[in-house]
Amino acid sequence: MDETFDRVRSVRGERYRYVRNFHLELPYMQWLNYLDEMPIQKDWRRLAFEGKLTPVQMQWWTRTKPKEELYDPDTDPYEVKNLADSPAHQATLNEMRAALDKWIVDTKDLGEVPEKELIKRGLVRDVLSTEYDARVKLHPTTPPVP
């Protein structure tokens, strides 16, 4: 999103939602200049660093992400209980993995192609070397999450 890079893909079945995070080393809440100027975001970030959020709220503020997430929105509408490691849900997990793999192939998803390469191919406009480089320089040097 804007100057902040990540790659996440998701598929939804009749009951479950599957999420695959490709950059586990990145937090959900990276620095993002536009968002981090919003008063509510400043409050959320401050509360996270002060340790004043609930365990469920802190899930969004972890330093890394799991490779896979599986949720049952029927029983967990806020999608806070990740079922990906649940032995009872392995068949569903495998089905959802396969659905996402198929979608990536069928849509010719370019998410794994670096943006610089997409620019070189003329597929996207270059805002990396102008606008985004300038925005990244505005990011604090401290970690984005506690």
Short mmCIF file of C-alpha atoms in Angstrom, two decimals:
data_model
loop_
_atom_site.label_atom_id
_atom_site.label_comp_id
_atom_site.label_asym_id
_atom_site.label_seq_id
_atom_site.Cartn_x
_atom_site.Cartn_y
_atom_site.Cartn_z
CA MET A 1 0.00 0.00 0.00
CA ASP A 2 1.53 3.24 -1.13
CA GLU A 3 5.21 3.25 -0.15
CA THR A 4 4.87 0.17 2.06
CA PHE A 5 5.53 -3.19 0.42
CA ASP A 6 3.90 -6.51 1.31
CA ARG A 7 2.28 -9.43 -0.49
CA VAL A 8 -0.78 -11.13 0.94
CA ARG A 9 -3.31 -13.24 -0.93
CA SER A 10 -6.61 -14.64 0.27
CA VAL A 11 -9.43 -16.89 -0.90
CA ARG A 12 -12.87 -17.34 0.56
CA GLY A 13 -14.94 -20.51 0.41
CA GLU A 14 -18.53 -20.95 1.51
CA ARG A 15 -17.47 -21.12 5.13
CA TYR A 16 -13.75 -20.44 5.58
CA ARG A 17 -11.31 -17.71 4.62
CA TYR A 18 -7.69 -18.57 3.92
CA VAL A 19 -4.84 -16.03 3.95
CA ARG A 20 -1.28 -16.58 2.75
CA ASN A 21 1.38 -14.12 3.87
CA PHE A 22 4.42 -14.10 1.60
CA HIS A 23 6.57 -11.80 3.75
CA LEU A 24 6.47 -13.24 7.24
CA GLU A 25 9.24 -10.89 8.34
CA LEU A 26 6.95 -7.86 7.93
CA PRO A 27 4.43 -6.75 10.55
CA TYR A 28 0.79 -6.20 9.67
CA MET A 29 1.20 -2.59 10.77
CA GLN A 30 4.18 -1.22 8.91
CA TRP A 31 4.85 2.50 8.84
CA LEU A 32 2.62 4.15 6.26
CA ASN A 33 2.85 7.91 6.07
CA TYR A 34 -0.76 8.64 5.14
CA LEU A 35 -2.24 6.27 7.71
CA ASP A 36 0.18 7.27 10.43
CA GLU A 37 -0.99 10.88 10.18
CA MET A 38 -4.51 9.85 11.24
CA PRO A 39 -5.30 10.59 14.92
CA ILE A 40 -6.78 7.14 15.55
CA GLN A 41 -3.70 5.43 14.08
CA LYS A 42 -1.44 7.53 16.29
CA ASP A 43 -3.52 6.46 19.31
CA TRP A 44 -3.45 2.77 18.31
CA ARG A 45 0.31 2.83 17.78
CA ARG A 46 0.89 4.64 21.09
CA LEU A 47 -1.30 2.16 22.99
CA ALA A 48 0.50 -0.77 21.36
CA PHE A 49 3.90 0.57 22.41
CA GLU A 50 2.62 1.28 25.91
CA GLY A 51 1.32 -2.31 26.23
CA LYS A 52 -2.23 -1.14 26.81
CA LEU A 53 -3.99 -3.24 24.18
CA THR A 54 -5.76 -6.54 24.80
CA PRO A 55 -4.13 -9.75 23.53
CA VAL A 56 -6.62 -9.84 20.64
CA GLN A 57 -5.85 -6.23 19.69
CA MET A 58 -2.12 -6.92 19.92
CA GLN A 59 -2.42 -9.61 17.23
CA TRP A 60 -2.51 -6.79 14.68
CA TRP A 61 0.65 -5.27 16.17
CA THR A 62 2.96 -8.29 16.14
CA ARG A 63 6.41 -7.99 14.55
CA THR A 64 5.85 -10.92 12.19
CA LYS A 65 2.96 -12.70 10.51
CA PRO A 66 2.18 -16.41 10.25
CA LYS A 67 2.66 -18.00 6.84
CA GLU A 68 -0.97 -19.05 6.72
CA GLU A 69 -4.19 -18.01 8.36
CA LEU A 70 -7.50 -19.87 8.29
CA TYR A 71 -10.66 -18.41 9.77
CA ASP A 72 -14.25 -19.52 10.22
CA PRO A 73 -16.24 -16.27 10.00
CA ASP A 74 -19.44 -18.13 11.00
CA THR A 75 -18.07 -18.79 14.49
CA ASP A 76 -15.36 -16.10 14.54
CA PRO A 77 -16.74 -13.02 12.72
CA TYR A 78 -13.76 -10.84 13.69
CA GLU A 79 -11.29 -13.48 12.44
CA VAL A 80 -9.06 -13.55 15.49
CA LYS A 81 -8.75 -17.32 15.99
CA ASN A 82 -6.33 -18.67 13.41
CA LEU A 83 -7.20 -22.31 12.69
CA ALA A 84 -4.26 -23.01 10.36
CA ASP A 85 -2.47 -25.17 12.94
CA SER A 86 -5.60 -26.99 14.05
CA PRO A 87 -5.41 -30.73 13.26
CA ALA A 88 -9.19 -30.74 12.78
CA HIS A 89 -8.93 -28.21 9.94
CA GLN A 90 -6.07 -29.66 7.87
CA ALA A 91 -8.35 -30.93 5.08
CA THR A 92 -9.93 -27.49 4.76
CA LEU A 93 -6.50 -25.85 4.87
CA ASN A 94 -5.24 -28.09 2.04
CA GLU A 95 -8.35 -27.36 -0.04
CA MET A 96 -7.96 -23.61 0.45
CA ARG A 97 -4.22 -23.74 -0.34
CA ALA A 98 -4.99 -25.50 -3.61
CA ALA A 99 -7.70 -22.94 -4.45
CA LEU A 100 -5.27 -20.07 -3.91
CA ASP A 101 -2.52 -21.79 -5.90
CA LYS A 102 -4.98 -22.25 -8.78
CA TRP A 103 -6.12 -18.62 -8.56
CA ILE A 104 -2.51 -17.39 -8.68
CA VAL A 105 -1.90 -19.40 -11.87
CA ASP A 106 -5.28 -18.66 -13.49
CA THR A 107 -5.00 -14.90 -12.96
CA LYS A 108 -1.30 -14.75 -13.81
CA ASP A 109 -0.79 -12.95 -10.50
CA LEU A 110 2.20 -10.65 -10.83
CA GLY A 111 2.63 -10.23 -7.09
CA GLU A 112 5.90 -12.13 -7.01
CA VAL A 113 7.43 -9.90 -9.70
CA PRO A 114 9.29 -6.98 -8.11
CA GLU A 115 7.75 -3.61 -8.84
CA LYS A 116 10.99 -2.41 -10.44
CA GLU A 117 10.66 -5.21 -12.98
CA LEU A 118 7.02 -4.29 -13.67
CA ILE A 119 8.16 -0.70 -14.28
CA LYS A 120 10.90 -1.92 -16.63
CA ARG A 121 8.30 -3.95 -18.57
CA GLY A 122 6.11 -0.86 -18.84
CA LEU A 123 3.27 -2.49 -16.91
CA VAL A 124 3.09 0.05 -14.08
CA ARG A 125 4.01 3.72 -13.72
CA ASP A 126 7.21 4.48 -11.84
CA VAL A 127 6.42 6.10 -8.51
CA LEU A 128 9.09 4.13 -6.67
CA SER A 129 12.03 6.31 -7.61
CA THR A 130 10.18 9.55 -7.10
CA GLU A 131 7.23 9.72 -4.75
CA TYR A 132 7.76 6.51 -2.73
CA ASP A 133 11.46 7.03 -2.10
CA ALA A 134 10.62 10.43 -0.65
CA ARG A 135 7.88 8.96 1.54
CA VAL A 136 10.08 6.18 2.92
CA LYS A 137 12.60 8.82 4.04
CA LEU A 138 9.84 10.24 6.28
CA HIS A 139 9.41 6.95 8.18
CA PRO A 140 10.69 6.95 11.76
CA THR A 141 13.87 4.97 12.33
CA THR A 142 12.30 3.13 15.28
CA PRO A 143 10.55 -0.24 14.79
CA PRO A 144 6.95 0.14 13.57
CA VAL A 145 5.58 -2.23 16.21
CA PRO A 146 6.54 -3.06 19.82
#
